[in-house]
Every structure is written in C-alpha cells, then in structure tokens.
C-alpha cells in the first residue's frame, strides 16, 4: 500500500516536474519541490524552509547566489507544516496558495476580473499577475508592491496614491521565522515626506526629507557610478527607489531587526558584504538631544543646545541624557523683530508638521517665515538646485543632527537681542584676547631675559634634573593612595601599572625604541606573561585633562577591527600618558616598501591585500564604528604589518586625544604629515573624511610605486610622486609607475585599477574624491569602470601646486601648460 502511494506521488511529481519556465497559467499548479525560474535565470520562486525551521513558505530567492537569500515571502504569517502546499491561479484570477487539504492560506486581492490571467516571475525578482491579453502589460498585482524585508533595485518604497496602497519593509521575526517582526521602515507622507524606522510605534530612526538628490539625514548615500537613488513624487505615486547601473553588481537593501542594511554580493569570496547601514551612531537615534538640541557625534558629549538655548534639565544634561532638550534663553518678540541664526551641516529636524512650498526662493522663504510670528525655522527644500524651495517649521524642532561632511544650511528664529548680543560678545572676546596676548608677550620677553641670565649662571640645574622624574627609583617609591587605587579598579578602562610597563620595556631602554612620531616615542616591550606589546609614550603636549584622556582611550579601546591596531589599554603616571598596543612583528609599511633590500618581500598580491585592508580599516573608522573617526595622519609609517602581512592602521583616534575640541570641520592646529595632507587641510585647516581619502590615495600610489611621495628624482629634478604619476597618466604611460623591483607575476588589471583609484582619491577638490565605502567597492568590484580622475592636489609642504609644477618642469612639457592654464 505504502509503496503504491509513493509510486503515485512519484508519478504525479514526474507529471508536474515537466512544467518549467517563469509563468504560471490558470491550468497549472506549482507544488512543493517545483520552482518558477525567471527568464534570465536570476530569480527562483518556490517553497523553502528558513534556517532551522521545518515550516514551509512560498518565497523568491536568488538563483545564481549559492547562499540561499530569500527576498520575498508570500505566506509570512501562516506557514505550511508539510510539503503539500501548492500555488495556483484561482477562478477570480487571483493567486491562491493552498495547504494539503486545499484550504487557501494566502491569496492576492486583485479586484478586476481577468479574462486570461498569468503569473510571471521577472528577471528583476518581481512576481507579477497580469492579463495575457492586455496590450499595456500593466500588473494587476506585483510582489514588488508587497515587500517583505528586502528592497530590490527597482522596487518602490512608498505610496501608490491612486490605488491607496502602501509598500513598506517589515523585518522577519528572526532568521528562522519570516513572520512580521516588530520593526518597520516606511514613508510618512505628512509634511515633507520622510522615512521612519520604527519599533512598534516608537520611532528609532528617521532619514530626513528628500532634498533634491539625497535624504537630509543620509549625506553619504549619494548616487555614484554603481547605484543611483531616486525619490519620485507626483499625483499618483510617492516613493523612494534605487537602481543599479552596473548590472554585474548585485545589491540588496534589507531591514534586519533594528538596522537598515545595504549588502553587495562578492563572487570572489562568495558572500554578502555589508557596506552601509543605519542607524549608525548615537546621533542617528531619534530625538537623541530632545527639542532644540542638536547631536554631533564628533563632540563629547554628543548633545549641544542650539545657540540661544540652554538645557531644560541641566542635571540630566550633564549626566549625558540629552532627551529633555533645550529651552529658549530669550523670548521671541515678533513685534520688535527677530532674526535667524544660520547653522550648517544640518540634518533637517522632523518635518512631519512642517510646511513645504517648492516654488519659491530661499529669500522669499526667509521673508515669509519672518512675517509669520509662529514660524520658528526655515530651510531650503531642494539643495540640488543650489537652494530653492522652502520648508518652514511652526512646532518645536526635534531630531537635529550636525554632520562634519554633508547636511545643509538651516535657519532658526532667535530674538533680535540674542543675535546682536552675540556679535557684541564676540567683539569683547576679541578685545580681551588681543589685550591678553599683548600682556603675555610682554611677560614672556621679560621672563626670557630673566631665564637666559639664570641659565648662564646655573647650567647644571633644573634642565638636567628634569628627566630623572621618570627614572626607576622615583617610581618604585611613589605608591598610589588607596583612593586612587580603587578608582583604577572601578573603571572599565584597561589600565596598566607603571611598573609593569617599566619592566616590559626594560625601563624604556633605548634599544627597545621601535619608532617615533608626532605623538611620541614607541617602545617594544614584553609582559611577564610573554605577550609582546608596543608602548606609545605620548609627548606631553596633550591639550586634554586626565578625565578627557581616559574617556578618549576608553572610546578608542572600543574600536575593534581586523585592520586596526588593537589598543590594549593605557598607563597614566603623573604627567605621563602611555598607550599600550599589540605588537606587530613586521613593523611599519614604510620600513619595507621604501627599502630596496626589503621591498621584494611584498609581492603584488600582498600589496593588493594591504591596500584593501587599509581601505577596510578606514571604512570602519569613517562609518562603521559607533564614533566616526577621521584619522588625520594616515601614512606609510602608520600602517603596521603583522606576521601574515595583514595591514593594521595605527594612531587612529590620536587626533581626538590631542585635538580636544577642534574635531569640527576646521582646525587651527594642522596635525599630520606633509606629503599626505590634502591641499584644503594643509592650507586652510579644513578637514573631513575626504582628507583621509586623499592620504589614502597617496598611500596607494606609494605602495604601487615603492616611492615616497616626497623626494623622487627624475633626471635631477625633485618632484613629488603625485605630479610624476599624473604626468605618466596623461602621457598614457602609467604602468611605468609600478615598482620595478617587484617583477614576478602580477595582475596588470589590478595594478592599473589601484593606480587609477589612487589618482581618483588625490584629486584636488575634496568633492571629487570618492568616499571610503565607494573606494572599497571600486577595489573589489570586478567589472567596474572608474571615472577619469581630475588633476591631483600637488601640495608638497612648501608651495601650491601651480608654483611647484612650473618649478619642476621648467620647459618642454605639454601637460604642464594645461595644468597652469586651468
Ligand atoms: C467581475 O465578475 C463578476 C461576476 O462574474 C461581476 O459581478 C463583477 O462586476 C465583475 N467585476 C468587474 C470589475 O468587472
Ligand atoms: C499569452 O498569449 C499569447 C498570445 O495570445 C500566447 O501565444 C501565449 O501562449 C500566452 N501565454 C501564456 C503563458 O498563456
Ligand atoms: C517571534 O519569535 C519569538 C522567538 O524568537 C517567539 O517567541 C514569538 O512568538 C515570535 N512571534 C511571532 C509573531 O511569531
Ligand atoms: C542581519 O544582520 C546581522 C549582523 O548585522 C548579520 O549577521 C545577518 O546576516 C543579517 N541578516 C540578514 C538576513 O541579512
Ligand atoms: C530640485 O531641483 C532640481 C534641479 O533644478 C530639479 O530637477 C528637481 O525636480 C527639483 N526637485 C523638486 C522636488 O522640486
Ligand atoms: C504661520 O505659520 C504657521 C506654522 O508654520 C502656519 O500654521 C500658519 O498657516 C502660517 N500662517 C500664514 C498666514 O502663513
């Protein structure tokens, strides 16, 4: 009997298996075990069981990707418990999924009657129901308008106003259960449309209104040569969508619990690679700093009140809970005339209740807001057109974020006195500063004369004694008070005992010195347990107090990535601050690539691996870590190599320790190394992630060429590497840049790609340079066409590019004339 049944099952399967292709017709039945395959073989539709679950679901997944990645599920909330499910087109023309007892458990709800309905799986992953007779090919129903947790290229996230349909993402409950989870991501139509990530009804993240070419809160998501984003708004539809320009690259956007993630598939490693996600830092969490507070993840603490406002609840505010926000210091007085404070780099506040007028100019917008006493702020609605359109706010301003790089101008209404007072205050400050510096100058010169006299008399005194402060006996005798001891134990910061460090480095033996940089001397050491460490003894010019130093170290210790040197802890003794790192056997990159004898150690494949590793580390610092970090001093000597020649970026985060407050987009203290500094940073002190990109580009060119950016000699002329590379590029001889000592086998394509990318990163204008995630994408993407680079910034520490160029190529070079004529 059993055998008979099995035979029957086998026969029936045989029968149904004969049906193949991408289309389901009213006469056919799709049973468990059978699949529809899109015409080009990109997607597959069929029954599957997710993860460890034994339940059956009808879904769509990639055909060509070996890791089953389900992009759509039909019966999310009602699974089948056996393999007897089937899909067919019912009498009304709707798709019906039935269980073994022919009970419908899921169906589409199209209302129009179809004379000849067919269901088809398309190559973009869309499963559509349409009338085979109709000429217009319009879809009666489509899976693209009923997404699960994944937004594929071409899908629309938003509203079909005519049909009253909403398309939104809802997470899977967990990886074994595709039922509707607690997190949703959808487009809210009120005010200026924005998308919200919610947990239940609570808002977690908001991406800000569309400002012409991107969302206000996602400045890094601008369209590039791989992927382009669009926001369509008309009478019938309002939606967000994206498309992939290079079809060799597979992208997907997925709502994965509390994160919106963007993945790219790499055939070479056969896995999905996460390359972007939100919410990313503390400032992405909705209303982190309350009404009238703004959040900047480069500040510590991250919350600040908008100028003219003060913390509503100072106690909580000081405890770093900014959620109560800020209150106005001086009341508005519409009659007497208020003014506007301009803030830049802003993610516009919640626009749910804002009013948008696209047709007017920003100036009209200002006047309109000024005239209306209940208007509290305004901004341009379309920055792609150079700042047109008008958004005005009449309710409290919430969820403001400030970016170093990105965002837009935002104007907040303040009482006239607040604005005037401010300029008065500024004057006073300037006067005080001037008087103070004059006094200091006077005192200084008197002091200098005094000191000079004294020094003559007592040359063996103070200065020779000072270093002894650090000698062994001083330290052994000085013990910590109990109070201090307990404080050390209470903190989660890994603190090393000073004695431990002394023993490990043999009392900072000169023979153990392995490096010296702007931030101090590095010693090799060995802990009693045998672990090798590197101790960086920070120079004393730190601008910070002890508490801030500890905070920063705690923060940096939390940054962990395979391509960053791991900070093991720190040691604080008197005025001395030391950082303890893992030790790297192969020291720094510069000790190898610039050394004729050692450079053959690094074959091309290793160099390529190093370039990718550095890019990964930087992507992590710039966007993946909770705290966005700009390195500011990326160079070959800051890239360390471990036993396997894996690159590790070191000295990251030191800019924070030394820079103190000026982590803003502008600094008076230019820290970094000439030759690696972007022109805008070296000359104007403006830095951003793009300054790191510049340094990365220089580094890539150095790795490829084995030459230092500074001081190459070409027929007796000293020119910099960038100028040299750029010339070769223009002459079409760029492969000459490649390190001759390498010989051996290398992929010309990879070398070319790296040089091209290097030049792309060192372009003079920061805006032209790619972001690090894009760099990584370009490095990994196999079939990707890079845009032509524009001329690089030739900053070499002494002169600006044009001067340098005319100096180094005195005559007979055609490309020079072109550059100078620019
Ligand atoms: C669909 O057909 C049913 C009966 O066959 C009819 O009552 C209904 O009006 C039709 N609907 C449309 C939109 O034509
Ligand atoms: C759709 O209609 C065309 C012509 O009317 C026919 O040739 C084709 O077989 C139909 N396709 C399906 C899947 O029924
Ligand atoms: C979601 O999964 C959890 C276990 O992870 C389970 O307890 C819960 O019942 C599931 N919710 C639904 C709606 O299935
Ligand atoms: C969800 O995110 C986690 C980590 O961010 C990742 O490991 C996992 O693969 C993701 N799940 C999906 C379905 O992409
Ligand atoms: C914004 O400005 C650009 C350039 O003028 C224009 O193409 C676009 O349609 C505008 N967007 C809106 C929403 O008005
Ligand atoms: C003034 O602004 C408020 C809030 O934005 C708005 O509700 C009101 O309509 C505006 N009044 C006029 C006359 O524009």
PDB file of N, CA, C and O in Angstrom, residues 358-401:
ATOM      1  N   UNK A 358       7.542  74.362  -2.816  1.00  0.00           N
ATOM      2  CA  UNK A 358       8.678  74.125  -3.705  1.00  0.00           C
ATOM      3  C   UNK A 358       8.999  75.320  -4.592  1.00  0.00           C
ATOM      4  O   UNK A 358      10.138  75.522  -4.976  1.00  0.00           O
ATOM      5  N   UNK A 359       7.973  76.149  -4.894  1.00  0.00           N
ATOM      6  CA  UNK A 359       8.141  77.100  -5.996  1.00  0.00           C
ATOM      7  C   UNK A 359       8.884  78.376  -5.633  1.00  0.00           C
ATOM      8  O   UNK A 359       9.297  79.109  -6.515  1.00  0.00           O
ATOM      9  N   UNK A 360       9.083  78.672  -4.338  1.00  0.00           N
ATOM     10  CA  UNK A 360       9.665  79.980  -4.032  1.00  0.00           C
ATOM     11  C   UNK A 360      11.157  79.889  -3.734  1.00  0.00           C
ATOM     12  O   UNK A 360      11.698  78.821  -3.514  1.00  0.00           O
ATOM     13  N   UNK A 361      11.812  81.055  -3.722  1.00  0.00           N
ATOM     14  CA  UNK A 361      13.254  81.067  -3.471  1.00  0.00           C
ATOM     15  C   UNK A 361      13.513  81.080  -1.967  1.00  0.00           C
ATOM     16  O   UNK A 361      12.611  81.301  -1.160  1.00  0.00           O
ATOM     17  N   UNK A 362      14.762  80.864  -1.623  1.00  0.00           N
ATOM     18  CA  UNK A 362      15.117  80.820  -0.213  1.00  0.00           C
ATOM     19  C   UNK A 362      14.900  82.182   0.450  1.00  0.00           C
ATOM     20  O   UNK A 362      14.500  82.272   1.606  1.00  0.00           O
ATOM     21  N   UNK A 363      15.153  83.247  -0.288  1.00  0.00           N
ATOM     22  CA  UNK A 363      14.978  84.585   0.261  1.00  0.00           C
ATOM     23  C   UNK A 363      13.497  84.854   0.542  1.00  0.00           C
ATOM     24  O   UNK A 363      13.131  85.355   1.605  1.00  0.00           O
ATOM     25  N   UNK A 364      12.636  84.463  -0.395  1.00  0.00           N
ATOM     26  CA  UNK A 364      11.191  84.597  -0.147  1.00  0.00           C
ATOM     27  C   UNK A 364      10.794  83.774   1.066  1.00  0.00           C
ATOM     28  O   UNK A 364       9.924  84.151   1.844  1.00  0.00           O
ATOM     29  N   UNK A 365      11.449  82.627   1.186  1.00  0.00           N
ATOM     30  CA  UNK A 365      11.175  81.726   2.299  1.00  0.00           C
ATOM     31  C   UNK A 365      11.489  82.437   3.619  1.00  0.00           C
ATOM     32  O   UNK A 365      10.717  82.404   4.563  1.00  0.00           O
ATOM     33  N   UNK A 366      12.636  83.141   3.636  1.00  0.00           N
ATOM     34  CA  UNK A 366      13.055  83.844   4.843  1.00  0.00           C
ATOM     35  C   UNK A 366      12.025  84.925   5.201  1.00  0.00           C
ATOM     36  O   UNK A 366      11.582  85.025   6.346  1.00  0.00           O
ATOM     37  N   UNK A 367      11.615  85.693   4.184  1.00  0.00           N
ATOM     38  CA  UNK A 367      10.663  86.774   4.438  1.00  0.00           C
ATOM     39  C   UNK A 367       9.337  86.218   4.952  1.00  0.00           C
ATOM     40  O   UNK A 367       8.747  86.729   5.898  1.00  0.00           O
ATOM     41  N   UNK A 368       8.903  85.139   4.323  1.00  0.00           N
ATOM     42  CA  UNK A 368       7.644  84.504   4.702  1.00  0.00           C
ATOM     43  C   UNK A 368       7.695  84.047   6.165  1.00  0.00           C
ATOM     44  O   UNK A 368       6.758  84.245   6.940  1.00  0.00           O
ATOM     45  N   UNK A 369       8.836  83.465   6.531  1.00  0.00           N
ATOM     46  CA  UNK A 369       8.989  82.959   7.894  1.00  0.00           C
ATOM     47  C   UNK A 369       9.070  84.139   8.881  1.00  0.00           C
ATOM     48  O   UNK A 369       8.484  84.099   9.950  1.00  0.00           O
ATOM     49  N   UNK A 370       9.782  85.189   8.469  1.00  0.00           N
ATOM     50  CA  UNK A 370       9.949  86.351   9.342  1.00  0.00           C
ATOM     51  C   UNK A 370       8.598  87.019   9.642  1.00  0.00           C
ATOM     52  O   UNK A 370       8.329  87.427  10.758  1.00  0.00           O
ATOM     53  N   UNK A 371       7.751  87.084   8.611  1.00  0.00           N
ATOM     54  CA  UNK A 371       6.455  87.749   8.756  1.00  0.00           C
ATOM     55  C   UNK A 371       5.495  86.976   9.637  1.00  0.00           C
ATOM     56  O   UNK A 371       4.648  87.538  10.310  1.00  0.00           O
ATOM     57  N   UNK A 372       5.627  85.640   9.604  1.00  0.00           N
ATOM     58  CA  UNK A 372       4.694  84.793  10.343  1.00  0.00           C
ATOM     59  C   UNK A 372       5.266  84.512  11.734  1.00  0.00           C
ATOM     60  O   UNK A 372       6.253  83.784  11.881  1.00  0.00           O
ATOM     61  N   UNK A 373       4.626  85.091  12.753  1.00  0.00           N
ATOM     62  CA  UNK A 373       5.202  85.024  14.099  1.00  0.00           C
ATOM     63  C   UNK A 373       5.276  83.601  14.646  1.00  0.00           C
ATOM     64  O   UNK A 373       6.009  83.342  15.589  1.00  0.00           O
ATOM     65  N   UNK A 374       4.506  82.676  14.074  1.00  0.00           N
ATOM     66  CA  UNK A 374       4.609  81.316  14.610  1.00  0.00           C
ATOM     67  C   UNK A 374       5.578  80.444  13.824  1.00  0.00           C
ATOM     68  O   UNK A 374       5.710  79.259  14.092  1.00  0.00           O
ATOM     69  N   UNK A 375       6.269  81.045  12.886  1.00  0.00           N
ATOM     70  CA  UNK A 375       7.286  80.283  12.142  1.00  0.00           C
ATOM     71  C   UNK A 375       8.596  80.298  12.931  1.00  0.00           C
ATOM     72  O   UNK A 375       9.115  81.354  13.273  1.00  0.00           O
ATOM     73  N   UNK A 376       9.118  79.114  13.232  1.00  0.00           N
ATOM     74  CA  UNK A 376      10.293  79.020  14.105  1.00  0.00           C
ATOM     75  C   UNK A 376      11.598  78.778  13.361  1.00  0.00           C
ATOM     76  O   UNK A 376      12.675  79.018  13.896  1.00  0.00           O
ATOM     77  N   UNK A 377      11.501  78.258  12.159  1.00  0.00           N
ATOM     78  CA  UNK A 377      12.728  77.960  11.420  1.00  0.00           C
ATOM     79  C   UNK A 377      12.385  77.741   9.963  1.00  0.00           C
ATOM     80  O   UNK A 377      11.231  77.471   9.629  1.00  0.00           O
ATOM     81  N   UNK A 378      13.407  77.869   9.106  1.00  0.00           N
ATOM     82  CA  UNK A 378      13.184  77.558   7.696  1.00  0.00           C
ATOM     83  C   UNK A 378      14.449  76.978   7.083  1.00  0.00           C
ATOM     84  O   UNK A 378      15.544  77.078   7.663  1.00  0.00           O
ATOM     85  N   UNK A 379      14.289  76.354   5.935  1.00  0.00           N
ATOM     86  CA  UNK A 379      15.433  75.809   5.204  1.00  0.00           C
ATOM     87  C   UNK A 379      15.026  75.621   3.763  1.00  0.00           C
ATOM     88  O   UNK A 379      13.837  75.639   3.430  1.00  0.00           O
ATOM     89  N   UNK A 380      16.002  75.426   2.922  1.00  0.00           N
ATOM     90  CA  UNK A 380      15.729  75.168   1.519  1.00  0.00           C
ATOM     91  C   UNK A 380      15.180  73.759   1.348  1.00  0.00           C
ATOM     92  O   UNK A 380      15.591  72.833   2.031  1.00  0.00           O
ATOM     93  N   UNK A 381      14.217  73.625   0.432  1.00  0.00           N
ATOM     94  CA  UNK A 381      13.620  72.310   0.220  1.00  0.00           C
ATOM     95  C   UNK A 381      14.335  71.521  -0.863  1.00  0.00           C
ATOM     96  O   UNK A 381      14.164  70.322  -0.966  1.00  0.00           O
ATOM     97  N   UNK A 382      15.129  72.186  -1.657  1.00  0.00           N
ATOM     98  CA  UNK A 382      15.798  71.495  -2.762  1.00  0.00           C
ATOM     99  C   UNK A 382      17.204  72.033  -2.907  1.00  0.00           C
ATOM    100  O   UNK A 382      17.429  73.082  -3.498  1.00  0.00           O
ATOM    101  N   UNK A 383      18.167  71.325  -2.324  1.00  0.00           N
ATOM    102  CA  UNK A 383      19.539  71.845  -2.392  1.00  0.00           C
ATOM    103  C   UNK A 383      20.217  71.459  -3.692  1.00  0.00           C
ATOM    104  O   UNK A 383      21.266  71.972  -4.021  1.00  0.00           O
ATOM    105  N   UNK A 384      19.590  70.576  -4.461  1.00  0.00           N
ATOM    106  CA  UNK A 384      20.232  70.196  -5.721  1.00  0.00           C
ATOM    107  C   UNK A 384      20.155  71.350  -6.711  1.00  0.00           C
ATOM    108  O   UNK A 384      20.932  71.440  -7.638  1.00  0.00           O
ATOM    109  N   UNK A 385      19.207  72.233  -6.499  1.00  0.00           N
ATOM    110  CA  UNK A 385      19.086  73.378  -7.395  1.00  0.00           C
ATOM    111  C   UNK A 385      19.812  74.584  -6.791  1.00  0.00           C
ATOM    112  O   UNK A 385      19.508  75.721  -7.116  1.00  0.00           O
ATOM    113  N   UNK A 386      20.748  74.338  -5.886  1.00  0.00           N
ATOM    114  CA  UNK A 386      21.531  75.412  -5.279  1.00  0.00           C
ATOM    115  C   UNK A 386      20.771  76.131  -4.181  1.00  0.00           C
ATOM    116  O   UNK A 386      21.122  77.236  -3.806  1.00  0.00           O
ATOM    117  N   UNK A 387      19.721  75.522  -3.650  1.00  0.00           N
ATOM    118  CA  UNK A 387      18.998  76.123  -2.537  1.00  0.00           C
ATOM    119  C   UNK A 387      17.764  76.861  -2.975  1.00  0.00           C
ATOM    120  O   UNK A 387      17.731  78.088  -2.986  1.00  0.00           O
ATOM    121  N   UNK A 388      16.738  76.115  -3.366  1.00  0.00           N
ATOM    122  CA  UNK A 388      15.458  76.739  -3.666  1.00  0.00           C
ATOM    123  C   UNK A 388      14.389  76.028  -2.859  1.00  0.00           C
ATOM    124  O   UNK A 388      14.667  75.058  -2.168  1.00  0.00           O
ATOM    125  N   UNK A 389      13.174  76.516  -2.993  1.00  0.00           N
ATOM    126  CA  UNK A 389      12.091  75.896  -2.254  1.00  0.00           C
ATOM    127  C   UNK A 389      12.155  76.294  -0.794  1.00  0.00           C
ATOM    128  O   UNK A 389      13.100  76.950  -0.354  1.00  0.00           O
ATOM    129  N   UNK A 390      11.154  75.887  -0.048  1.00  0.00           N
ATOM    130  CA  UNK A 390      11.017  76.423   1.305  1.00  0.00           C
ATOM    131  C   UNK A 390      10.355  75.395   2.212  1.00  0.00           C
ATOM    132  O   UNK A 390       9.292  74.863   1.891  1.00  0.00           O
ATOM    133  N   UNK A 391      11.002  75.105   3.307  1.00  0.00           N
ATOM    134  CA  UNK A 391      10.349  74.319   4.349  1.00  0.00           C
ATOM    135  C   UNK A 391      10.314  75.203   5.589  1.00  0.00           C
ATOM    136  O   UNK A 391      11.334  75.790   5.959  1.00  0.00           O
ATOM    137  N   UNK A 392       9.160  75.332   6.203  1.00  0.00           N
ATOM    138  CA  UNK A 392       9.091  76.111   7.446  1.00  0.00           C
ATOM    139  C   UNK A 392       8.521  75.249   8.565  1.00  0.00           C
ATOM    140  O   UNK A 392       7.699  74.376   8.328  1.00  0.00           O
ATOM    141  N   UNK A 393       8.994  75.516   9.761  1.00  0.00           N
ATOM    142  CA  UNK A 393       8.552  74.767  10.926  1.00  0.00           C
ATOM    143  C   UNK A 393       7.807  75.701  11.886  1.00  0.00           C
ATOM    144  O   UNK A 393       8.272  76.816  12.139  1.00  0.00           O
ATOM    145  N   UNK A 394       6.690  75.217  12.387  1.00  0.00           N
ATOM    146  CA  UNK A 394       5.937  76.012  13.354  1.00  0.00           C
ATOM    147  C   UNK A 394       5.854  75.300  14.696  1.00  0.00           C
ATOM    148  O   UNK A 394       5.289  75.825  15.653  1.00  0.00           O
ATOM    149  N   UNK A 395       6.393  74.095  14.771  1.00  0.00           N
ATOM    150  CA  UNK A 395       6.378  73.341  16.031  1.00  0.00           C
ATOM    151  C   UNK A 395       7.809  73.111  16.478  1.00  0.00           C
ATOM    152  O   UNK A 395       8.743  73.372  15.733  1.00  0.00           O
ATOM    153  N   UNK A 396       7.967  72.607  17.692  1.00  0.00           N
ATOM    154  CA  UNK A 396       9.326  72.506  18.228  1.00  0.00           C
ATOM    155  C   UNK A 396      10.215  71.627  17.340  1.00  0.00           C
ATOM    156  O   UNK A 396       9.776  70.649  16.742  1.00  0.00           O
ATOM    157  N   UNK A 397      11.483  72.024  17.297  1.00  0.00           N
ATOM    158  CA  UNK A 397      12.421  71.397  16.364  1.00  0.00           C
ATOM    159  C   UNK A 397      13.055  70.199  17.043  1.00  0.00           C
ATOM    160  O   UNK A 397      13.684  70.323  18.089  1.00  0.00           O
ATOM    161  N   UNK A 398      12.858  69.051  16.434  1.00  0.00           N
ATOM    162  CA  UNK A 398      13.309  67.836  17.082  1.00  0.00           C
ATOM    163  C   UNK A 398      14.142  66.977  16.131  1.00  0.00           C
ATOM    164  O   UNK A 398      13.940  67.016  14.930  1.00  0.00           O
ATOM    165  N   UNK A 399      15.094  66.253  16.720  1.00  0.00           N
ATOM    166  CA  UNK A 399      15.969  65.339  15.961  1.00  0.00           C
ATOM    167  C   UNK A 399      16.864  66.077  14.970  1.00  0.00           C
ATOM    168  O   UNK A 399      16.922  65.745  13.798  1.00  0.00           O
ATOM    169  N   UNK A 400      17.585  67.060  15.482  1.00  0.00           N
ATOM    170  CA  UNK A 400      18.585  67.755  14.665  1.00  0.00           C
ATOM    171  C   UNK A 400      19.922  67.044  14.801  1.00  0.00           C
ATOM    172  O   UNK A 400      20.326  66.690  15.901  1.00  0.00           O
ATOM    173  N   UNK A 401      20.580  66.868  13.675  1.00  0.00           N
ATOM    174  CA  UNK A 401      21.915  66.277  13.719  1.00  0.00           C
ATOM    175  C   UNK A 401      22.834  67.153  12.900  1.00  0.00           C
ATOM    176  O   UNK A 401      22.407  67.743  11.917  1.00  0.00           O
TER     177      UNK A 401
END
